[in-house]
mmCIF file of C-alpha atoms in Angstrom:
data_model
loop_
_atom_site.group_PDB
_atom_site.id
_atom_site.type_symbol
_atom_site.label_atom_id
_atom_site.label_comp_id
_atom_site.label_asym_id
_atom_site.label_seq_id
_atom_site.Cartn_x
_atom_site.Cartn_y
_atom_site.Cartn_z
ATOM 1 C CA MET A 1 16.506 -176.469 -39.259
ATOM 2 C CA LEU A 2 13.292 -176.973 -41.213
ATOM 3 C CA LEU A 3 10.919 -174.088 -41.598
ATOM 4 C CA MET A 4 7.907 -176.302 -41.111
ATOM 5 C CA ASP A 5 7.732 -179.735 -39.581
ATOM 6 C CA PHE A 6 4.556 -181.794 -39.738
ATOM 7 C CA GLY A 7 5.930 -184.185 -37.136
ATOM 8 C CA LYS A 8 4.539 -187.677 -36.658
ATOM 9 C CA ASN A 9 0.969 -186.768 -37.558
ATOM 10 C CA GLN A 10 1.181 -186.533 -41.328
ATOM 11 C CA VAL A 11 -1.706 -184.826 -43.056
ATOM 12 C CA ASN A 12 -2.704 -184.716 -46.709
ATOM 13 C CA LEU A 13 -3.413 -181.011 -46.909
ATOM 14 C CA CYS A 14 -1.923 -177.912 -45.411
ATOM 15 C CA LEU A 15 -3.099 -174.331 -45.751
ATOM 16 C CA ILE A 16 -1.321 -171.476 -47.437
ATOM 17 C CA ARG A 17 -2.438 -167.987 -48.243
ATOM 18 C CA CYS A 18 -3.320 -167.324 -51.847
ATOM 19 C CA GLU A 19 -1.957 -163.798 -52.226
ATOM 20 C CA THR A 20 -3.950 -163.095 -55.391
ATOM 21 C CA PHE A 21 -7.297 -163.647 -53.742
ATOM 22 C CA ASN A 22 -6.196 -163.018 -50.139
ATOM 23 C CA GLU A 23 -7.794 -166.176 -48.884
ATOM 24 C CA VAL A 24 -6.754 -169.479 -47.428
ATOM 25 C CA MET A 25 -6.790 -172.335 -49.935
ATOM 26 C CA PRO A 26 -5.825 -176.013 -49.719
ATOM 27 C CA PHE A 27 -2.355 -176.905 -50.928
ATOM 28 C CA SER A 28 -1.054 -180.431 -51.360
ATOM 29 C CA LEU A 29 1.559 -181.599 -48.924
ATOM 30 C CA ALA A 30 3.616 -182.997 -51.786
ATOM 31 C CA ALA A 31 3.684 -179.603 -53.467
ATOM 32 C CA PHE A 32 4.610 -177.982 -50.185
ATOM 33 C CA GLU A 33 7.505 -180.391 -49.699
ATOM 34 C CA THR A 34 8.717 -179.602 -53.222
ATOM 35 C CA ALA A 35 8.573 -175.873 -52.559
ATOM 36 C CA LYS A 36 10.283 -176.344 -49.241
ATOM 37 C CA GLY A 37 13.145 -178.104 -50.954
ATOM 38 C CA LEU A 38 13.690 -175.128 -53.247
ATOM 39 C CA ILE A 39 14.006 -172.453 -50.604
ATOM 40 C CA LYS A 40 16.950 -171.627 -48.422
ATOM 41 C CA MET A 41 16.885 -172.788 -44.870
ATOM 42 C CA ALA A 42 16.287 -170.161 -42.196
ATOM 43 C CA GLN A 43 17.531 -170.601 -38.652
ATOM 44 C CA ILE A 44 14.162 -170.319 -36.939
ATOM 45 C CA LYS A 45 12.316 -172.667 -34.645
ATOM 46 C CA PRO A 46 9.714 -174.755 -36.494
ATOM 47 C CA LEU A 47 6.169 -174.182 -35.315
ATOM 48 C CA PRO A 48 3.844 -177.003 -34.264
ATOM 49 C CA ASP A 49 1.227 -177.797 -36.901
ATOM 50 C CA ASP A 50 -1.643 -175.967 -35.200
ATOM 51 C CA LEU A 51 0.417 -172.821 -34.642
ATOM 52 C CA GLN A 52 1.740 -172.835 -38.199
ATOM 53 C CA GLU A 53 -1.822 -172.871 -39.476
ATOM 54 C CA ILE A 54 -2.688 -169.898 -37.256
ATOM 55 C CA ALA A 55 0.440 -168.007 -38.353
ATOM 56 C CA ILE A 56 -0.652 -168.487 -41.965
ATOM 57 C CA ARG A 57 -4.247 -167.522 -41.347
ATOM 58 C CA GLU A 58 -3.860 -164.657 -38.853
ATOM 59 C CA LEU A 59 -0.389 -163.261 -39.518
ATOM 60 C CA GLY A 60 -0.165 -163.785 -43.270
ATOM 61 C CA GLU A 61 2.885 -166.022 -42.934
ATOM 62 C CA VAL A 62 3.967 -167.576 -46.224
ATOM 63 C CA THR A 63 6.473 -170.181 -45.185
ATOM 64 C CA SER A 64 8.352 -170.348 -48.471
ATOM 65 C CA ARG A 65 8.883 -166.570 -48.444
ATOM 66 C CA ILE A 66 10.433 -166.306 -44.969
ATOM 67 C CA PRO A 67 14.078 -166.684 -46.100
ATOM 68 C CA GLU A 68 13.624 -163.937 -48.705
ATOM 69 C CA ASP A 69 11.931 -161.627 -46.189
ATOM 70 C CA LEU A 70 14.723 -162.221 -43.679
ATOM 71 C CA GLU A 71 17.352 -161.432 -46.288
ATOM 72 C CA ASP A 72 15.507 -158.232 -47.181
ATOM 73 C CA LEU A 73 15.559 -157.152 -43.532
ATOM 74 C CA LYS A 74 19.244 -157.979 -43.152
ATOM 75 C CA SER A 75 20.118 -156.101 -46.324
ATOM 76 C CA TRP A 76 18.130 -153.084 -45.169
ATOM 77 C CA ILE A 77 19.838 -153.105 -41.748
ATOM 78 C CA GLU A 78 23.256 -153.172 -43.424
ATOM 79 C CA GLN A 79 22.298 -150.104 -45.450
ATOM 80 C CA GLN A 80 21.339 -148.026 -42.390
ATOM 81 C CA PRO A 81 24.494 -146.234 -41.188
ATOM 82 C CA HIS A 82 22.834 -145.199 -37.920
ATOM 83 C CA LEU A 83 21.599 -148.674 -36.986
ATOM 84 C CA LYS A 84 23.423 -151.678 -35.599
ATOM 85 C CA ALA A 85 20.921 -154.453 -34.942
ATOM 86 C CA CYS A 86 20.800 -158.128 -34.141
ATOM 87 C CA THR A 87 20.355 -160.085 -37.362
ATOM 88 C CA ASP A 88 19.654 -163.525 -35.924
ATOM 89 C CA ASP A 89 16.846 -165.158 -37.910
ATOM 90 C CA GLN A 90 14.800 -165.973 -34.811
ATOM 91 C CA PHE A 91 14.990 -162.356 -33.662
ATOM 92 C CA LEU A 92 14.044 -160.882 -37.029
ATOM 93 C CA VAL A 93 11.231 -163.296 -37.825
ATOM 94 C CA GLN A 94 9.344 -162.101 -34.762
ATOM 95 C CA PHE A 95 9.383 -158.556 -36.117
ATOM 96 C CA LEU A 96 7.890 -159.938 -39.326
ATOM 97 C CA ARG A 97 5.213 -161.787 -37.399
ATOM 98 C CA GLY A 98 4.583 -158.797 -35.163
ATOM 99 C CA SER A 99 4.051 -156.683 -38.305
ATOM 100 C CA LYS A 100 1.903 -159.304 -40.068
ATOM 101 C CA TYR A 101 4.637 -159.624 -42.667
ATOM 102 C CA SER A 102 4.644 -156.020 -43.776
ATOM 103 C CA LEU A 103 8.323 -155.394 -44.438
ATOM 104 C CA GLU A 104 7.842 -151.651 -44.059
ATOM 105 C CA LYS A 105 6.250 -152.038 -40.631
ATOM 106 C CA ALA A 106 8.894 -154.543 -39.559
ATOM 107 C CA LYS A 107 11.680 -152.128 -40.548
ATOM 108 C CA ARG A 108 9.973 -149.302 -38.684
ATOM 109 C CA LYS A 109 9.574 -151.424 -35.553
ATOM 110 C CA ILE A 110 13.205 -152.524 -35.625
ATOM 111 C CA ASP A 111 14.338 -148.926 -35.966
ATOM 112 C CA GLN A 112 12.053 -147.747 -33.166
ATOM 113 C CA PHE A 113 13.071 -150.707 -31.002
ATOM 114 C CA TYR A 114 16.752 -149.767 -31.108
ATOM 115 C CA THR A 115 16.187 -146.013 -31.107
ATOM 116 C CA LEU A 116 14.215 -146.149 -27.871
ATOM 117 C CA ARG A 117 16.475 -148.789 -26.348
ATOM 118 C CA THR A 118 19.490 -146.551 -26.996
ATOM 119 C CA LYS A 119 17.725 -143.506 -25.592
ATOM 120 C CA TYR A 120 16.279 -145.238 -22.518
ATOM 121 C CA PRO A 121 18.667 -148.085 -21.604
ATOM 122 C CA GLU A 122 17.712 -147.939 -17.925
ATOM 123 C CA PHE A 123 14.203 -149.083 -18.893
ATOM 124 C CA LEU A 124 14.758 -151.220 -21.937
ATOM 125 C CA LEU A 125 18.272 -152.591 -22.188
ATOM 126 C CA THR A 126 19.584 -155.659 -20.393
ATOM 127 C CA CYS A 127 23.117 -156.827 -21.089
ATOM 128 C CA ASP A 128 23.766 -158.958 -18.033
ATOM 129 C CA VAL A 129 21.137 -161.311 -16.622
ATOM 130 C CA ASP A 130 23.590 -162.206 -13.864
ATOM 131 C CA GLU A 131 23.437 -158.766 -12.285
ATOM 132 C CA PRO A 132 22.476 -159.243 -8.619
ATOM 133 C CA ILE A 133 19.531 -156.843 -8.822
ATOM 134 C CA PHE A 134 18.148 -158.660 -11.888
ATOM 135 C CA ARG A 135 18.253 -162.086 -10.246
ATOM 136 C CA LYS A 136 16.933 -160.628 -6.999
ATOM 137 C CA ILE A 137 13.854 -159.281 -8.757
ATOM 138 C CA HIS A 138 13.376 -162.616 -10.491
ATOM 139 C CA ASN A 139 13.654 -164.586 -7.274
ATOM 140 C CA THR A 140 10.911 -162.558 -5.574
ATOM 141 C CA SER A 141 8.514 -164.653 -7.710
ATOM 142 C CA SER A 142 6.803 -161.475 -8.838
ATOM 143 C CA GLY A 143 6.720 -162.532 -12.478
ATOM 144 C CA VAL A 144 6.471 -166.047 -13.854
ATOM 145 C CA VAL A 145 5.670 -167.749 -17.139
ATOM 146 C CA LEU A 146 3.020 -170.452 -16.724
ATOM 147 C CA PRO A 147 3.722 -173.737 -18.511
ATOM 148 C CA THR A 148 0.355 -174.343 -20.200
ATOM 149 C CA PRO A 149 -0.926 -171.626 -22.558
ATOM 150 C CA LEU A 150 -4.553 -170.558 -22.521
ATOM 151 C CA ASN A 151 -6.837 -173.324 -23.789
ATOM 152 C CA GLY A 152 -3.803 -175.552 -24.238
ATOM 153 C CA ASN A 153 -2.611 -173.938 -27.464
ATOM 154 C CA GLY A 154 -3.415 -170.232 -27.142
ATOM 155 C CA PRO A 155 -1.647 -167.146 -25.795
ATOM 156 C CA ARG A 156 1.175 -167.611 -23.311
ATOM 157 C CA ILE A 157 0.142 -166.696 -19.769
ATOM 158 C CA VAL A 158 2.390 -164.498 -17.626
ATOM 159 C CA TYR A 159 1.434 -164.339 -13.955
ATOM 160 C CA LEU A 160 2.416 -161.178 -12.066
ATOM 161 C CA ARG A 161 2.179 -160.378 -8.366
ATOM 162 C CA PRO A 162 4.035 -157.526 -6.630
ATOM 163 C CA ASN A 163 5.820 -159.665 -4.071
ATOM 164 C CA PHE A 164 8.184 -157.035 -2.697
ATOM 165 C CA ALA A 165 8.095 -153.836 -0.665
ATOM 166 C CA PRO A 166 7.626 -150.642 -2.701
ATOM 167 C CA ASP A 167 11.078 -149.365 -1.787
ATOM 168 C CA ASP A 168 12.917 -152.640 -2.505
ATOM 169 C CA PHE A 169 13.457 -151.839 -6.189
ATOM 170 C CA THR A 170 13.260 -148.919 -8.567
ATOM 171 C CA ALA A 171 10.593 -148.687 -11.241
ATOM 172 C CA THR A 172 13.280 -148.744 -13.938
ATOM 173 C CA SER A 173 14.777 -152.007 -12.637
ATOM 174 C CA ILE A 174 11.367 -153.673 -12.569
ATOM 175 C CA CYS A 175 10.540 -152.485 -16.090
ATOM 176 C CA GLN A 176 13.892 -153.681 -17.374
ATOM 177 C CA TYR A 177 13.295 -157.108 -15.868
ATOM 178 C CA MET A 178 9.796 -157.394 -17.377
ATOM 179 C CA PHE A 179 10.902 -156.368 -20.873
ATOM 180 C CA THR A 180 13.723 -158.897 -20.660
ATOM 181 C CA LEU A 181 11.283 -161.631 -19.677
ATOM 182 C CA VAL A 182 9.031 -160.825 -22.632
ATOM 183 C CA GLU A 183 11.985 -160.633 -25.035
ATOM 184 C CA THR A 184 13.146 -164.074 -23.937
ATOM 185 C CA LEU A 185 9.701 -165.512 -24.632
ATOM 186 C CA LEU A 186 9.617 -163.977 -28.104
ATOM 187 C CA LEU A 187 12.891 -165.743 -28.848
ATOM 188 C CA SER A 188 12.005 -169.104 -27.344
ATOM 189 C CA ASP A 189 8.253 -169.623 -27.061
ATOM 190 C CA SER A 190 6.163 -170.530 -30.103
ATOM 191 C CA TYR A 191 2.851 -169.714 -28.417
ATOM 192 C CA ALA A 192 4.025 -166.246 -27.447
ATOM 193 C CA CYS A 193 5.410 -165.676 -30.946
ATOM 194 C CA VAL A 194 2.151 -166.473 -32.731
ATOM 195 C CA HIS A 195 -0.675 -165.970 -30.229
ATOM 196 C CA GLY A 196 0.899 -163.334 -28.005
ATOM 197 C CA PHE A 197 0.429 -162.927 -24.267
ATOM 198 C CA ILE A 198 -2.115 -162.496 -21.559
ATOM 199 C CA PHE A 199 -1.098 -161.066 -18.200
ATOM 200 C CA LEU A 200 -2.731 -162.213 -14.963
ATOM 201 C CA ILE A 201 -2.028 -159.591 -12.307
ATOM 202 C CA ASP A 202 -2.637 -160.857 -8.787
ATOM 203 C CA ASN A 203 -3.006 -157.902 -6.426
ATOM 204 C CA THR A 204 -3.210 -159.873 -3.190
ATOM 205 C CA LEU A 205 -0.042 -158.162 -1.923
ATOM 206 C CA THR A 206 -0.427 -154.871 -3.776
ATOM 207 C CA LEU A 207 -0.360 -151.794 -1.570
ATOM 208 C CA VAL A 208 -1.420 -148.252 -2.300
ATOM 209 C CA SER A 209 2.235 -147.329 -1.844
ATOM 210 C CA HIS A 210 3.176 -149.596 -4.775
ATOM 211 C CA PHE A 211 1.279 -147.179 -6.983
ATOM 212 C CA THR A 212 2.353 -143.975 -5.291
ATOM 213 C CA THR A 213 6.023 -145.026 -5.214
ATOM 214 C CA LEU A 214 6.519 -146.981 -8.426
ATOM 215 C CA VAL A 215 3.731 -146.203 -10.890
ATOM 216 C CA THR A 216 3.255 -142.844 -12.586
ATOM 217 C CA PRO A 217 1.247 -141.833 -15.660
ATOM 218 C CA ASN A 218 4.463 -141.023 -17.499
ATOM 219 C CA LEU A 219 5.903 -144.450 -16.755
ATOM 220 C CA VAL A 220 2.725 -146.236 -17.843
ATOM 221 C CA SER A 221 2.686 -144.248 -21.070
ATOM 222 C CA LYS A 222 6.307 -145.193 -21.746
ATOM 223 C CA ILE A 223 5.787 -148.897 -21.085
ATOM 224 C CA PHE A 224 2.748 -149.336 -23.288
ATOM 225 C CA SER A 225 3.980 -147.061 -26.054
ATOM 226 C CA PHE A 226 7.127 -149.152 -26.351
ATOM 227 C CA MET A 227 5.132 -152.369 -26.415
ATOM 228 C CA GLU A 228 2.740 -151.023 -29.029
ATOM 229 C CA LYS A 229 5.139 -149.141 -31.303
ATOM 230 C CA ALA A 230 8.459 -150.924 -31.072
ATOM 231 C CA PHE A 231 8.076 -154.367 -29.531
ATOM 232 C CA PRO A 232 6.785 -157.222 -31.750
ATOM 233 C CA ILE A 233 4.297 -158.349 -29.135
ATOM 234 C CA ARG A 234 0.574 -159.106 -29.214
ATOM 235 C CA ILE A 235 -1.162 -158.344 -25.937
ATOM 236 C CA LYS A 236 -4.422 -160.289 -25.888
ATOM 237 C CA GLY A 237 -5.568 -159.436 -22.368
ATOM 238 C CA ILE A 238 -4.577 -157.901 -19.017
ATOM 239 C CA TYR A 239 -6.562 -159.115 -16.011
ATOM 240 C CA PHE A 240 -6.408 -157.589 -12.538
ATOM 241 C CA PHE A 241 -7.802 -159.741 -9.740
ATOM 242 C CA ASN A 242 -7.699 -159.999 -5.942
ATOM 243 C CA ILE A 243 -7.697 -156.222 -6.032
ATOM 244 C CA SER A 244 -8.935 -153.876 -3.309
ATOM 245 C CA PRO A 245 -11.370 -151.081 -4.252
ATOM 246 C CA VAL A 246 -8.836 -148.344 -3.571
ATOM 247 C CA VAL A 247 -6.078 -150.008 -5.598
ATOM 248 C CA GLU A 248 -8.542 -150.653 -8.416
ATOM 249 C CA LYS A 249 -9.485 -146.977 -8.413
ATOM 250 C CA LEU A 250 -5.810 -145.974 -8.621
ATOM 251 C CA ALA A 251 -5.205 -148.434 -11.457
ATOM 252 C CA LYS A 252 -8.200 -147.150 -13.425
ATOM 253 C CA LEU A 253 -6.845 -143.607 -13.181
ATOM 254 C CA LEU A 254 -3.957 -144.787 -15.363
ATOM 255 C CA LEU A 255 -6.127 -146.193 -18.162
ATOM 256 C CA PRO A 256 -6.122 -142.964 -20.209
ATOM 257 C CA TYR A 257 -2.337 -143.296 -20.526
ATOM 258 C CA ILE A 258 -2.628 -146.691 -22.223
ATOM 259 C CA PRO A 259 -3.165 -146.901 -26.008
ATOM 260 C CA GLU A 260 -6.822 -147.513 -26.823
ATOM 261 C CA LYS A 261 -6.262 -150.887 -28.489
ATOM 262 C CA ILE A 262 -4.619 -152.254 -25.346
ATOM 263 C CA ARG A 263 -6.904 -150.335 -22.967
ATOM 264 C CA ASN A 264 -9.899 -152.193 -24.379
ATOM 265 C CA ARG A 265 -8.282 -155.460 -23.292
ATOM 266 C CA VAL A 266 -7.798 -154.475 -19.640
ATOM 267 C CA HIS A 267 -10.235 -156.116 -17.210
ATOM 268 C CA PHE A 268 -10.784 -155.680 -13.473
ATOM 269 C CA CYS A 269 -12.189 -158.774 -11.836
ATOM 270 C CA GLY A 270 -12.440 -157.933 -8.145
ATOM 271 C CA ASN A 271 -11.727 -160.592 -5.537
ATOM 272 C CA ASN A 272 -13.523 -163.554 -7.051
ATOM 273 C CA LEU A 273 -11.698 -165.738 -9.558
ATOM 274 C CA GLU A 274 -15.090 -166.844 -10.837
ATOM 275 C CA ASP A 275 -15.380 -163.398 -12.390
ATOM 276 C CA LEU A 276 -12.505 -164.442 -14.659
ATOM 277 C CA ARG A 277 -13.896 -167.780 -15.767
ATOM 278 C CA ASP A 278 -15.218 -166.425 -19.086
ATOM 279 C CA TYR A 279 -11.728 -165.136 -19.928
ATOM 280 C CA VAL A 280 -9.327 -167.525 -18.217
ATOM 281 C CA PRO A 281 -10.682 -170.769 -16.718
ATOM 282 C CA LYS A 282 -9.379 -171.455 -13.236
ATOM 283 C CA LYS A 283 -7.323 -174.476 -14.283
ATOM 284 C CA TYR A 284 -4.966 -172.158 -16.180
ATOM 285 C CA PHE A 285 -4.057 -170.259 -13.008
ATOM 286 C CA PRO A 286 -1.037 -171.368 -10.959
ATOM 287 C CA GLN A 287 -1.506 -173.748 -8.060
ATOM 288 C CA ASP A 288 -0.976 -170.807 -5.720
ATOM 289 C CA CYS A 289 -4.366 -169.466 -6.864
ATOM 290 C CA GLY A 290 -6.143 -172.812 -6.796
ATOM 291 C CA GLY A 291 -5.416 -173.673 -10.414
ATOM 292 C CA GLY A 292 -3.361 -176.431 -11.959
ATOM 293 C CA ASN A 293 -0.800 -174.526 -14.010
ATOM 294 C CA GLY A 294 2.356 -175.041 -12.001
ATOM 295 C CA SER A 295 3.769 -173.841 -8.690
ATOM 296 C CA VAL A 296 5.049 -170.264 -8.826
ATOM 297 C CA ASP A 297 8.132 -170.880 -6.690
ATOM 298 C CA ASP A 298 9.076 -174.001 -8.662
ATOM 299 C CA LEU A 299 8.616 -172.229 -11.990
ATOM 300 C CA VAL A 300 10.677 -169.242 -10.885
ATOM 301 C CA ARG A 301 13.480 -171.484 -9.670
ATOM 302 C CA ASP A 302 13.502 -173.425 -12.944
ATOM 303 C CA TYR A 303 13.453 -170.248 -15.057
ATOM 304 C CA ASN A 304 16.905 -169.367 -13.801
ATOM 305 C CA LYS A 305 18.068 -172.016 -16.273
ATOM 306 C CA VAL A 306 16.504 -170.005 -19.090
ATOM 307 C CA TRP A 307 18.449 -166.913 -18.017
ATOM 308 C CA ASP A 308 21.585 -169.027 -18.077
ATOM 309 C CA GLU A 309 20.755 -170.272 -21.572
ATOM 310 C CA TYR A 310 20.278 -166.728 -22.944
ATOM 311 C CA ARG A 311 23.181 -165.163 -21.054
ATOM 312 C CA GLU A 312 25.307 -164.684 -24.182
ATOM 313 C CA TYR A 313 22.384 -163.372 -26.226
ATOM 314 C CA PHE A 314 21.808 -160.547 -23.749
ATOM 315 C CA ARG A 315 25.513 -159.796 -23.433
ATOM 316 C CA ARG A 316 25.493 -159.091 -27.173
ATOM 317 C CA ASN A 317 22.938 -156.333 -26.576
ATOM 318 C CA SER A 318 25.802 -153.987 -25.734
ATOM 319 C CA GLU A 319 26.829 -154.174 -29.407
ATOM 320 C CA PHE A 320 23.507 -152.927 -30.774
ATOM 321 C CA GLY A 321 21.780 -149.570 -30.928
ATOM 322 C CA THR A 322 21.512 -146.373 -32.961
ATOM 323 C CA ASP A 323 23.635 -143.308 -33.609
ATOM 324 C CA GLU A 324 21.308 -140.460 -34.562
ATOM 325 C CA SER A 325 24.180 -138.389 -35.967
ATOM 326 C CA LEU A 326 24.525 -140.982 -38.741
ATOM 327 C CA ARG A 327 20.840 -141.309 -39.621
ATOM 328 C CA CYS A 328 20.173 -140.572 -43.320
ATOM 329 C CA GLY A 329 17.212 -138.766 -44.820
ATOM 330 C CA GLU A 330 15.372 -135.543 -44.268
ATOM 331 C CA SER A 331 15.006 -134.286 -40.718
ATOM 332 C CA TYR A 332 11.590 -133.838 -39.207
ATOM 333 C CA GLN A 333 10.187 -133.037 -35.777
ATOM 334 C CA ILE A 334 8.369 -135.721 -33.828
ATOM 335 C CA VAL A 335 7.204 -136.358 -30.321
ATOM 336 C CA ASP A 336 8.663 -139.747 -29.672
ATOM 337 C CA GLU A 337 6.801 -142.648 -28.145
ATOM 338 C CA PHE A 338 8.047 -141.782 -24.682
ATOM 339 C CA GLY A 339 6.593 -138.292 -24.710
ATOM 340 C CA VAL A 340 9.796 -136.343 -25.262
ATOM 341 C CA GLY A 341 10.050 -134.028 -28.255
ATOM 342 C CA GLY A 342 13.090 -134.221 -30.475
ATOM 343 C CA SER A 343 14.552 -133.903 -33.916
ATOM 344 C CA PHE A 344 15.063 -137.099 -35.832
ATOM 345 C CA ARG A 345 15.761 -137.769 -39.464
ATOM 346 C CA LYS A 346 13.195 -139.513 -41.581
ATOM 347 C CA LEU A 347 13.473 -143.286 -41.644
ATOM 348 C CA ASN A 348 14.176 -144.654 -45.096
ATOM 349 C CA VAL A 349 11.832 -147.563 -45.647
ATOM 350 C CA ASP A 350 11.781 -149.240 -49.037
#
């Protein structure tokens, strides 16, 4: 599989990052093709032209260096006696992108990803997408990926609406489902991989009891700490709408438990979709909200095929994790990202 594919629309110039001057400079397509022929092939999905340009400009992606970076990560994983991790190219490249190609940050995220997943499997680990409770949550249509990204080629839009009674599911089951949905997108969706996500949260059916039963400050802190520290995800915006004053007040009480970088991207837009037009034009909402971005029920039904496609990938999750008794390096005390103190050994990062 080619690392970069210019498709039918050939262009004379592409952009690469000049590492010496840390700027984007023109580079001839012929030279790029020559360089491409000299590097090893990595098993990653090629990006469309516009997204490849953005990955170069915003994430520091140097296409010709990806195979070497992937090999470095794989070699490092093999040298960690405490860590057994997925080494699929598509999985690892997202940690590189999510760390803006800092190998040290990517290694740290991978370690944290599996450390927390091992410690909190009820929240973070899915091994069987055919479990009845998993498919039941999915089929409530409470979470759906919209087909057209923002502005046609921007962040992937995930539409959320609590479409179940507060006592139908546990908070851990819902969190597990949502993390699995996001992980699938990071493996399969180019727009999510490069641009990240925005979340549209429709509170039409949200009750006060949803918050009092399912949402706690500790849970919110856990969710966002994992996304910020260990998950290679870029959250570009979280938008609450169709929200009652009392539910909005309850939601705002949880803001202090969200990392500041993400907290600054949370918006409350009342009951009028027009309040969202400067962030997300109405046409990018699902048809259920008067937009033109797919029917929620149809999209949810079709997404069952995606779960089927990634069934074996998630089954392999049972093979991966950490064993803290085997971790090398000096021990030191930390308060982990989920708010529980503990003794861990220092992570060796080259």
